[in-house]
PDB file of C-alpha atoms in Angstrom:
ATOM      1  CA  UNK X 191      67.533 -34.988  22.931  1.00 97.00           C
ATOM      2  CA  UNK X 192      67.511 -32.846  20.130  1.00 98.00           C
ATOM      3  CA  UNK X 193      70.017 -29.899  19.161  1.00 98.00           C
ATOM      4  CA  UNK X 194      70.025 -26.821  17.087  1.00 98.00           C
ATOM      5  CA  UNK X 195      73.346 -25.198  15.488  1.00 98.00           C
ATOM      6  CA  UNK X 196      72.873 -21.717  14.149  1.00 98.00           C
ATOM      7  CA  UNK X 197      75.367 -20.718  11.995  1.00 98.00           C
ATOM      8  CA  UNK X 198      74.908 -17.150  12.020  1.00 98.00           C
ATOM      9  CA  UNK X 199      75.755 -13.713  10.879  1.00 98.00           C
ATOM     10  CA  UNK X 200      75.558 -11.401  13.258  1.00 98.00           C
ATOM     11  CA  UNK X 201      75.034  -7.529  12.833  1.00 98.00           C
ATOM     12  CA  UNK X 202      78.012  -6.344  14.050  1.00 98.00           C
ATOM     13  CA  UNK X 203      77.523  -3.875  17.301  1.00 97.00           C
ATOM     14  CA  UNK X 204      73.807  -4.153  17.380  1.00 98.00           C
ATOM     15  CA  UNK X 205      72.885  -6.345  20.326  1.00 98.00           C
ATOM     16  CA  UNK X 206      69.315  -5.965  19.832  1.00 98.00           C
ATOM     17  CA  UNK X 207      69.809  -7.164  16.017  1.00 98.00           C
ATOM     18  CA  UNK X 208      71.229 -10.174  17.345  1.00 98.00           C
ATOM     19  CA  UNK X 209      68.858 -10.575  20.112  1.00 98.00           C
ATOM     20  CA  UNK X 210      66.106 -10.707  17.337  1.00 98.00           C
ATOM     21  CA  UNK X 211      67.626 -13.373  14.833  1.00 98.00           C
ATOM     22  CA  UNK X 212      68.903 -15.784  17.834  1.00 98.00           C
ATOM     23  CA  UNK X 213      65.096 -15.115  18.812  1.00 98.00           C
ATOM     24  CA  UNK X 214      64.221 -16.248  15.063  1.00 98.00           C
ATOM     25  CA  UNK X 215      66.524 -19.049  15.239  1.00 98.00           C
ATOM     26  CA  UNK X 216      64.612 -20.174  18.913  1.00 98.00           C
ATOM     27  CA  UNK X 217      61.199 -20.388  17.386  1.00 98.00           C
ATOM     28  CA  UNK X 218      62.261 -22.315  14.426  1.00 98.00           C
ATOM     29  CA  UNK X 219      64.976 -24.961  16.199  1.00 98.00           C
ATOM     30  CA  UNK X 220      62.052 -25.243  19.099  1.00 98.00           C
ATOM     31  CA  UNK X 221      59.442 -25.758  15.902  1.00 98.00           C
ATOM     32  CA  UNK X 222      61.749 -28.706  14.768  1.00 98.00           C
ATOM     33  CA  UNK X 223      61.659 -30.294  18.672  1.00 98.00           C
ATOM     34  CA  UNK X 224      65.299 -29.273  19.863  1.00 98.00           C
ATOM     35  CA  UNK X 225      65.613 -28.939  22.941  1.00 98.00           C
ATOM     36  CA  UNK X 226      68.963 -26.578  23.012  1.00 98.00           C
ATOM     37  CA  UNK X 227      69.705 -23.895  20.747  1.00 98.00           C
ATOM     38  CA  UNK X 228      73.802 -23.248  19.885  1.00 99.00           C
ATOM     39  CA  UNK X 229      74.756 -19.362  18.332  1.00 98.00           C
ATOM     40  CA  UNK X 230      78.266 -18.951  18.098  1.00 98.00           C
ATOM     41  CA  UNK X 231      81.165 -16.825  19.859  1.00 98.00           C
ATOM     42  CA  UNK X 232      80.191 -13.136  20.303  1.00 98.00           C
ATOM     43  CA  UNK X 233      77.109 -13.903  19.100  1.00 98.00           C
ATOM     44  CA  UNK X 234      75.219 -10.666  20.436  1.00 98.00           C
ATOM     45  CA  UNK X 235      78.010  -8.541  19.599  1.00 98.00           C
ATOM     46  CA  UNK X 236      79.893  -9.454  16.602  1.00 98.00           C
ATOM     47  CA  UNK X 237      83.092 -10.932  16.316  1.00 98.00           C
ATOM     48  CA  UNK X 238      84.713  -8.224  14.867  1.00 98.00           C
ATOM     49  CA  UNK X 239      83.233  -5.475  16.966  1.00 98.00           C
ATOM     50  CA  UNK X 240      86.964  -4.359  18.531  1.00 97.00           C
ATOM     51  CA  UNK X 241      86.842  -1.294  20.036  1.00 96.00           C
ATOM     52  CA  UNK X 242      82.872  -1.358  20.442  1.00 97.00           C
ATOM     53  CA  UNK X 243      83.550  -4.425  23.093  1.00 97.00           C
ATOM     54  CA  UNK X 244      83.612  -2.113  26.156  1.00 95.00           C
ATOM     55  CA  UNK X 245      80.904  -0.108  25.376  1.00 96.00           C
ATOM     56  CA  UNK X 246      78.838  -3.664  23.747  1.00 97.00           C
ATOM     57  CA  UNK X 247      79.946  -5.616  26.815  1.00 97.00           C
ATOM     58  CA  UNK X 248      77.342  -6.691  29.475  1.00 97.00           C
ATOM     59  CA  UNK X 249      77.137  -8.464  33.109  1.00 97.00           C
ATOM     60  CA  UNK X 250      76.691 -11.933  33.132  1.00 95.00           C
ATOM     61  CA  UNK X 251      73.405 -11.129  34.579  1.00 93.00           C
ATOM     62  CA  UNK X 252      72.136  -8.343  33.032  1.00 94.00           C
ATOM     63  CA  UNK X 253      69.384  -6.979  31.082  1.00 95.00           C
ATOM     64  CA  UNK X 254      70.642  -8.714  27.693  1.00 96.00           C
ATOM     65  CA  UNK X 255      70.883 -12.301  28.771  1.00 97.00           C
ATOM     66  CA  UNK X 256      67.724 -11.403  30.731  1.00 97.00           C
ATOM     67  CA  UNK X 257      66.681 -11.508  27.086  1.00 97.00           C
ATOM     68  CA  UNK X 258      68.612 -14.580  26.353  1.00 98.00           C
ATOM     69  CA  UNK X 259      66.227 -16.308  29.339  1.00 98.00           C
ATOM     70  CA  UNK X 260      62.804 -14.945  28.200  1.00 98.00           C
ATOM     71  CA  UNK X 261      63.087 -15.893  24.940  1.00 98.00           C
ATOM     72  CA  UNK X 262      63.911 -19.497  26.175  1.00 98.00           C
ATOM     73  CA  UNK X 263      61.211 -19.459  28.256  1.00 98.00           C
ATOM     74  CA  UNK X 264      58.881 -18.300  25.818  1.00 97.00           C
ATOM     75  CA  UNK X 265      59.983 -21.152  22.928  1.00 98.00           C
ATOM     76  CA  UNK X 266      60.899 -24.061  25.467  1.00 98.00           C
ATOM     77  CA  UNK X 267      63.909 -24.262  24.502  1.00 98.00           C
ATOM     78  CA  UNK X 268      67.721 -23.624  26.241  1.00 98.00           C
ATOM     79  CA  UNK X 269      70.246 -21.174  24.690  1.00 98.00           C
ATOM     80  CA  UNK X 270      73.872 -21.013  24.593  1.00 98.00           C
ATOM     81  CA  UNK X 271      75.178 -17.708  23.165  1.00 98.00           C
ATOM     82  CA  UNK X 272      78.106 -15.836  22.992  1.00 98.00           C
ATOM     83  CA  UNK X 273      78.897 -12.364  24.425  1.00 98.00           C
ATOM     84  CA  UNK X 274      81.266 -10.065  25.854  1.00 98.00           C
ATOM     85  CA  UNK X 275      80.877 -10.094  29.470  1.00 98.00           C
ATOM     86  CA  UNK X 276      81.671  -6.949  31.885  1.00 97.00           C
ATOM     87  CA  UNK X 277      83.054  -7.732  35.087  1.00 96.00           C
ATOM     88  CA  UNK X 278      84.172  -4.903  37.548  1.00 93.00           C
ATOM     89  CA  UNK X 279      87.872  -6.037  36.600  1.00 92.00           C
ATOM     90  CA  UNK X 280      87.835  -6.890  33.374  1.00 96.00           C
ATOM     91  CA  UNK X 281      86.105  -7.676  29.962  1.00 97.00           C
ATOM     92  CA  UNK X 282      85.585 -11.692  28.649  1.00 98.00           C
ATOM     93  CA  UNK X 283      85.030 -13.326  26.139  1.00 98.00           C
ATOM     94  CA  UNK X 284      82.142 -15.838  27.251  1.00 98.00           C
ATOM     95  CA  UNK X 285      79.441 -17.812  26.313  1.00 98.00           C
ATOM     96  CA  UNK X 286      75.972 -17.820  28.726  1.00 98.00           C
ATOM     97  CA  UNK X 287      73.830 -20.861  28.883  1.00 98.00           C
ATOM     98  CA  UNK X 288      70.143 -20.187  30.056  1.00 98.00           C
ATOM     99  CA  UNK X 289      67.547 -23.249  30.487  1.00 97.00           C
ATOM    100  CA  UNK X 290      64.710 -20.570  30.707  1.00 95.00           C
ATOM    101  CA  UNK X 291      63.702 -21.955  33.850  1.00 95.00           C
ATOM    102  CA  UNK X 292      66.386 -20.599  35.702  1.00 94.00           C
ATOM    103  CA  UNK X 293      69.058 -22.800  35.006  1.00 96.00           C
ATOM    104  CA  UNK X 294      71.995 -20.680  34.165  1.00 97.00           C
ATOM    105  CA  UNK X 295      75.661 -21.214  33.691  1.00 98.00           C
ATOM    106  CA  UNK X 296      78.630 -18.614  32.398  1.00 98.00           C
ATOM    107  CA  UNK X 297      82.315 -20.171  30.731  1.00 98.00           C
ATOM    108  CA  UNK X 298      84.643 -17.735  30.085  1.00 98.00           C
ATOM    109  CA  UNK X 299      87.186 -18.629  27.019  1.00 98.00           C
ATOM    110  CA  UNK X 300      90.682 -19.852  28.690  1.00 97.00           C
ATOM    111  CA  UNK X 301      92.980 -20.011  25.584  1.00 97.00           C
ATOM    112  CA  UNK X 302      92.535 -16.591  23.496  1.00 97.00           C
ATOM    113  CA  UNK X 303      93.713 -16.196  19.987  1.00 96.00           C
ATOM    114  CA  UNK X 304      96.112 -14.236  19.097  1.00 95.00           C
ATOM    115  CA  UNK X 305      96.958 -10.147  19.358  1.00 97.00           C
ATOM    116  CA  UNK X 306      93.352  -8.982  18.755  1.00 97.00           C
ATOM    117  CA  UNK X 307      91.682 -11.032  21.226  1.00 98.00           C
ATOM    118  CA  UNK X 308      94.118 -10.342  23.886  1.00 97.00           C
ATOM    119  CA  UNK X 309      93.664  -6.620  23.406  1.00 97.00           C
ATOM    120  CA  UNK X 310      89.959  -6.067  23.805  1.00 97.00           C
ATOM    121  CA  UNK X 311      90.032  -9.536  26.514  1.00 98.00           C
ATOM    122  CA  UNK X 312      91.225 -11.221  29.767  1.00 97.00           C
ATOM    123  CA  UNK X 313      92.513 -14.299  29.939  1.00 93.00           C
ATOM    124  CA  UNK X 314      90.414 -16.836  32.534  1.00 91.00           C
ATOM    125  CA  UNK X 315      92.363 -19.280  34.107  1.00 89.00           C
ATOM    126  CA  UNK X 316      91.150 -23.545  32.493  1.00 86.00           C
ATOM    127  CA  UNK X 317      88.379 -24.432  34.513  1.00 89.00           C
ATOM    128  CA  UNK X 318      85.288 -27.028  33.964  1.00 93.00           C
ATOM    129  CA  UNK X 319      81.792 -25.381  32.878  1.00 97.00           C
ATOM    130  CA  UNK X 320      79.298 -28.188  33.430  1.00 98.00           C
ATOM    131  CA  UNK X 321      75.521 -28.065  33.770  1.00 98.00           C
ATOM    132  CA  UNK X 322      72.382 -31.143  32.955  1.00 98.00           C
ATOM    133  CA  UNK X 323      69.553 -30.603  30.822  1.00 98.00           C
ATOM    134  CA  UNK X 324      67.082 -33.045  29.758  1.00 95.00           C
ATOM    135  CA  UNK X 325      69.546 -36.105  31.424  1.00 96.00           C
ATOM    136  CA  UNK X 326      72.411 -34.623  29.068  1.00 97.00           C
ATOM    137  CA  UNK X 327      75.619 -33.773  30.625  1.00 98.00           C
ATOM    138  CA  UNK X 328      76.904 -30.581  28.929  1.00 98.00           C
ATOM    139  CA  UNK X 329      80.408 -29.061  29.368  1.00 98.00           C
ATOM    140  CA  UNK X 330      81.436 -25.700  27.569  1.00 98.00           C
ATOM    141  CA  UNK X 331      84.281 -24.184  25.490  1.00 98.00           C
ATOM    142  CA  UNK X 332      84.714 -21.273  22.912  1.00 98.00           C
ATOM    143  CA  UNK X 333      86.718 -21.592  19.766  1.00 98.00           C
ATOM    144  CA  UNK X 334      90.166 -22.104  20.273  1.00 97.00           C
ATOM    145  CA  UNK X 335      90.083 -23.597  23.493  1.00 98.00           C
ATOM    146  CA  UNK X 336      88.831 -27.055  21.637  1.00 98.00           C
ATOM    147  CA  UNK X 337      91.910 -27.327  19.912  1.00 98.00           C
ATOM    148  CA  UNK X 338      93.701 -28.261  22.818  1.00 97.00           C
ATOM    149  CA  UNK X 339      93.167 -31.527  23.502  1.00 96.00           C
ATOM    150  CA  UNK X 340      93.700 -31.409  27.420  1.00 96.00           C
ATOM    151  CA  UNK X 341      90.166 -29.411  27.512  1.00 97.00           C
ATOM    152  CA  UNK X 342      87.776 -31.347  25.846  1.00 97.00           C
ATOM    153  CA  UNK X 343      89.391 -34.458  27.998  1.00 97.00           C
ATOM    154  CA  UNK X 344      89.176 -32.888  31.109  1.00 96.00           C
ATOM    155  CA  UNK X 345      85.525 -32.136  30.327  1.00 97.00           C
ATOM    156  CA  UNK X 346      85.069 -35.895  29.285  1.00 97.00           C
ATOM    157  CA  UNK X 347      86.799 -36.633  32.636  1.00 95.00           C
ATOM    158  CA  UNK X 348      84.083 -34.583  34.325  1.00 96.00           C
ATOM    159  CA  UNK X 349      80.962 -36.651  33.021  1.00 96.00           C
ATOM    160  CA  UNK X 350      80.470 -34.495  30.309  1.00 98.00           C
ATOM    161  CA  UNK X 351      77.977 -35.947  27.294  1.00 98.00           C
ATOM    162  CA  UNK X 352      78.301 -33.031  24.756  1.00 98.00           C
ATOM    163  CA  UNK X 353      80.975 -30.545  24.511  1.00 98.00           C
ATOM    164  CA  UNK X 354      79.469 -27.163  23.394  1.00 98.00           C
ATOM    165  CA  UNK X 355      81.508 -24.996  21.420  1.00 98.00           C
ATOM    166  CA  UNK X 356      80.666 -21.833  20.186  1.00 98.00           C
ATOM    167  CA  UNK X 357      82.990 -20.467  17.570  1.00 98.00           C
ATOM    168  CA  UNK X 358      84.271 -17.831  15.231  1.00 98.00           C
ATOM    169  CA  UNK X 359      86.257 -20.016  12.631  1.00 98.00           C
ATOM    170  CA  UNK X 360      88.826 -17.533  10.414  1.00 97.00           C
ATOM    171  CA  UNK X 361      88.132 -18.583   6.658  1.00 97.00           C
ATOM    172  CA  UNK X 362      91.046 -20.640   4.709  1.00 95.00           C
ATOM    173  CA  UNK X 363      92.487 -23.947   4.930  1.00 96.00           C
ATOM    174  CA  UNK X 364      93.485 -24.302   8.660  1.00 95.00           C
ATOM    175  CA  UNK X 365      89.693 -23.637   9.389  1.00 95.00           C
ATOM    176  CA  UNK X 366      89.117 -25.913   6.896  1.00 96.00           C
ATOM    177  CA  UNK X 367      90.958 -28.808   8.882  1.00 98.00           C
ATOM    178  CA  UNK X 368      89.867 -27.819  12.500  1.00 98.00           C
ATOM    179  CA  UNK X 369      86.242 -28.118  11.316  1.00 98.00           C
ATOM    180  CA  UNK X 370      86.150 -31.448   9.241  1.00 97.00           C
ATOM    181  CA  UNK X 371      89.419 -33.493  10.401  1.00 97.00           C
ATOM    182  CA  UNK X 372      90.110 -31.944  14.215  1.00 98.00           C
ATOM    183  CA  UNK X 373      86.471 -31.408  15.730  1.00 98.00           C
ATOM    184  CA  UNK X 374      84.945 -34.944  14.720  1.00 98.00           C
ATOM    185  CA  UNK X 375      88.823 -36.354  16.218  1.00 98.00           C
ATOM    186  CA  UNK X 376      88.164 -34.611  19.124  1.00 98.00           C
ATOM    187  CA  UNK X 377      84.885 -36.446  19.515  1.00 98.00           C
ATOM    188  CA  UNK X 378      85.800 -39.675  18.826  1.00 98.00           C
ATOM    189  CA  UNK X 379      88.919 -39.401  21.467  1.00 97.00           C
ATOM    190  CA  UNK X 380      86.881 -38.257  24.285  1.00 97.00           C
ATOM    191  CA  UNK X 381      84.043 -40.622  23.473  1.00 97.00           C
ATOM    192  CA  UNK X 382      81.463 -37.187  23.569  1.00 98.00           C
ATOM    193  CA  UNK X 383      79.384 -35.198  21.206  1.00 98.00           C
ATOM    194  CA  UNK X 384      81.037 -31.986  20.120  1.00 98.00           C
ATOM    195  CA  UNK X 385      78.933 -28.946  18.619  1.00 98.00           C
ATOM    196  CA  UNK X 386      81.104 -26.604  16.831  1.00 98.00           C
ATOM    197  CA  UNK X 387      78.614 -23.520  15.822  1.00 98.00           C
ATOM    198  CA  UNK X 388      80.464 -20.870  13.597  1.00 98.00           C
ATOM    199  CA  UNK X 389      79.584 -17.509  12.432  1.00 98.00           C
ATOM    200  CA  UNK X 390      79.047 -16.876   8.713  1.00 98.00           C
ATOM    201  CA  UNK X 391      79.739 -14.393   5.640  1.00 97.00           C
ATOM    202  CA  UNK X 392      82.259 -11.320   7.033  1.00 97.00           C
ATOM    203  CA  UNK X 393      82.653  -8.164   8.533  1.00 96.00           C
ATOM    204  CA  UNK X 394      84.835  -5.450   8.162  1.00 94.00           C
ATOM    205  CA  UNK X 395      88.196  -6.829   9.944  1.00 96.00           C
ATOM    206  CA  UNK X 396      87.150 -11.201   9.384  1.00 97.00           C
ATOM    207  CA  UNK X 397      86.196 -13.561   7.386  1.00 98.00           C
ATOM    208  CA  UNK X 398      84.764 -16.576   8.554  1.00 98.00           C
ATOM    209  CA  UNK X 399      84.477 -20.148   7.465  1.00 98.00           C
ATOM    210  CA  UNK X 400      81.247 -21.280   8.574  1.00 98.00           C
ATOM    211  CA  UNK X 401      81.256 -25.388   7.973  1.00 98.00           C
ATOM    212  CA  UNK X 402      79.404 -25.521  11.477  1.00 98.00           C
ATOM    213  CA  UNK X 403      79.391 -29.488  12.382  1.00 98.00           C
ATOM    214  CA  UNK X 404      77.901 -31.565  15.234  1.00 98.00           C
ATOM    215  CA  UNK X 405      79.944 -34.826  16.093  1.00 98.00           C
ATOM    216  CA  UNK X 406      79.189 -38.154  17.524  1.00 98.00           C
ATOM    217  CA  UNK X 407      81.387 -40.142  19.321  1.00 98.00           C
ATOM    218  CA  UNK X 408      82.395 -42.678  17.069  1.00 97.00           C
ATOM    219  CA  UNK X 409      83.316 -39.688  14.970  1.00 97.00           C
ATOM    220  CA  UNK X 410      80.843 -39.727  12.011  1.00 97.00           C
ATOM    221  CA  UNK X 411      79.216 -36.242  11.631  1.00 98.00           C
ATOM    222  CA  UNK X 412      75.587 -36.223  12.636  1.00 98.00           C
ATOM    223  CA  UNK X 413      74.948 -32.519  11.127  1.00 98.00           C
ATOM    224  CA  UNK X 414      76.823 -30.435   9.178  1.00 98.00           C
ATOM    225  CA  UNK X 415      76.620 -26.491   7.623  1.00 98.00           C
ATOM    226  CA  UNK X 416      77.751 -25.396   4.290  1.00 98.00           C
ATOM    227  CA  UNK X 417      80.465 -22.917   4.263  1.00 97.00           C
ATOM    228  CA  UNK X 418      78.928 -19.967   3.082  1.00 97.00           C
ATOM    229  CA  UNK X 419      75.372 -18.326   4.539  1.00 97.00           C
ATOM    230  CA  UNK X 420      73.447 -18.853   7.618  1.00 98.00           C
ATOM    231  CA  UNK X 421      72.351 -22.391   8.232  1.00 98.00           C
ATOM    232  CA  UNK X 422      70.059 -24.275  11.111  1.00 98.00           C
ATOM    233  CA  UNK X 423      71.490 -27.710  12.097  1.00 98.00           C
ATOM    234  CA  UNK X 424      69.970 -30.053  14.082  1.00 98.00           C
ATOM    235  CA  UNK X 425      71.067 -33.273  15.763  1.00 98.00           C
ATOM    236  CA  UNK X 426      69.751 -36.544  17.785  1.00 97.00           C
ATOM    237  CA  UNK X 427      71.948 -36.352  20.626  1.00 96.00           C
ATOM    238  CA  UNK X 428      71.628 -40.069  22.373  1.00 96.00           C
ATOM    239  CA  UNK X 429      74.576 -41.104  24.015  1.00 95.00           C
ATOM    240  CA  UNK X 430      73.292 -44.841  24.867  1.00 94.00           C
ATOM    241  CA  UNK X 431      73.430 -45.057  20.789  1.00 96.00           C
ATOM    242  CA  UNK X 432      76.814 -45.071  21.354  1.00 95.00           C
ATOM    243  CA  UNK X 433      77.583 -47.630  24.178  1.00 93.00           C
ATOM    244  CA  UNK X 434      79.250 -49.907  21.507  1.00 94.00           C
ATOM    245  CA  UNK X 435      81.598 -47.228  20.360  1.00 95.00           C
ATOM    246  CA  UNK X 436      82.675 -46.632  24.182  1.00 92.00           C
ATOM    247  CA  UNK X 437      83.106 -50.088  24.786  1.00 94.00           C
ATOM    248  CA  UNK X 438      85.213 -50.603  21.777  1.00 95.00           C
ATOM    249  CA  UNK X 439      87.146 -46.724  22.088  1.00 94.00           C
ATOM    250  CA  UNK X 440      88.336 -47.205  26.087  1.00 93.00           C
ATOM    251  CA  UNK X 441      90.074 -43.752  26.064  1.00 92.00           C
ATOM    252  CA  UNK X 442      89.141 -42.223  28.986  1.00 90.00           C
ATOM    253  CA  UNK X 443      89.668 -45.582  31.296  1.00 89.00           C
ATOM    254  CA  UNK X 444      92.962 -46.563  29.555  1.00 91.00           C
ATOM    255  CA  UNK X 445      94.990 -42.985  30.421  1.00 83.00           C
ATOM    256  CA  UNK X 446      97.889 -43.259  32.707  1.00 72.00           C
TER     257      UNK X 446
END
């Protein structure tokens, strides 16, 4: 199965901006025979869109990932996109998957990063995101949360193939190391494909690394995005490539 990465810039408050390039993005990833389409955290609103999130935020099933659905449906193609989600309780930062064919999943970031996340954000307790398209086992987590290991392995644990990660990457040498040393690490320790899909350029409170990369298990990078602009990867994602790797890598079957 095929996979698109798009390392994006999105219009900061302007959900219908964002609707329009993901939209873009759908046509040409479909065009190249992916089958899933990747935009990263916030996607529809903006990273940096602070005290717009309540006003920007939307229910998990709502007119705007209504949007998210018809335009899979229309391309053939499944989307995973980031937005802030309203709940009567609270606001989250989450990502909605949508098969177009009404296949639809919500993961709601566990670990949140630092002051400005927890203001505008609550906290959801760890829990396992998992959903199956096109025989691909797919497990969910936003930004930070990959960098603790005990997530991505407890989505390994749960069958999953490919860890999807949208993300909003700060710019600078940390970044830097999470996307070329930590993310293809995390792959090759969990035995999965990880897709780590970063925004791009800046806005008016962050800049952002890009370097979007899609990992194999045996670690080797099977696409990668340069570090500045907007960039469409795509990736074979085959896990029975990979049997020799497993056999070889016994991570999962080895922990006490």
């Amino acid at each position: 199965m095929k996979i698109a990465g798009y390392q994006m810039q999105p219009v900061v408050g302007d959900v219908d901006a964002n609707l329009a390039k993901i939209r873009a993005a759908a046509e040409r990833a479909a065009a190249q025979g992916a089958a899933l389409l990747i935009a990263p955290e916030l996607a529809l609103t903006g990273y940096g869109a602070a005290d717009r999130f309540p006003d920007l935020a939307t229910p998990a099933h709502g007119h705007v990932t209504d949007q998210l659905s018809e335009i899979a449906a229309r391309h053939g193609i499944a989307i995973v996109a980031g937005f802030a989600e309203e709940t009567p309780e609270a606001t989250f930062n989450s990502a909605f998957f949508t098969d177009g064919n009404g296949q639809t999943a919500v993961y709601r970031k566990c670990n949140l990063y630092g002051p400005y996340e927890r203001q505008w954000f609550a906290q959801e307790d760890r829990r396992q995101v998992l959903v199956t398209l096109g025989g691909i086992r797919l497990g969910f987590l936003i930004c930070y949360d990959v960098e603790f290991p005990e997530n991505v392995r407890q989505l390994a644990k749960g069958g999953a193939d490919l860890v999807v990660v949208p993300t909003a990457l700060p710019k600078g040498w940390s970044g830097d190391f999470i996307a070329n040393q930590m993310i293809p690490v995390r792959a090759f320790e969990n035995q999965v494909f990880v897709a780590y899909i970063n925004h791009s350029g800046s806005d008016e409170l962050f800049a952002y690394a890009g370097l979007s990369r899609i990992a194999a298990p045996d670690g080797k990078l099977l696409a990668e995005a340069p570090a500045e602009g907007e960039a469409l990867i795509i990736a074979d994602i085959n896990p029975a490539a990979y049997a020799q790797s497993r056999a070889e890598n016994t991570y999962l079957a080895d922990l006490a």
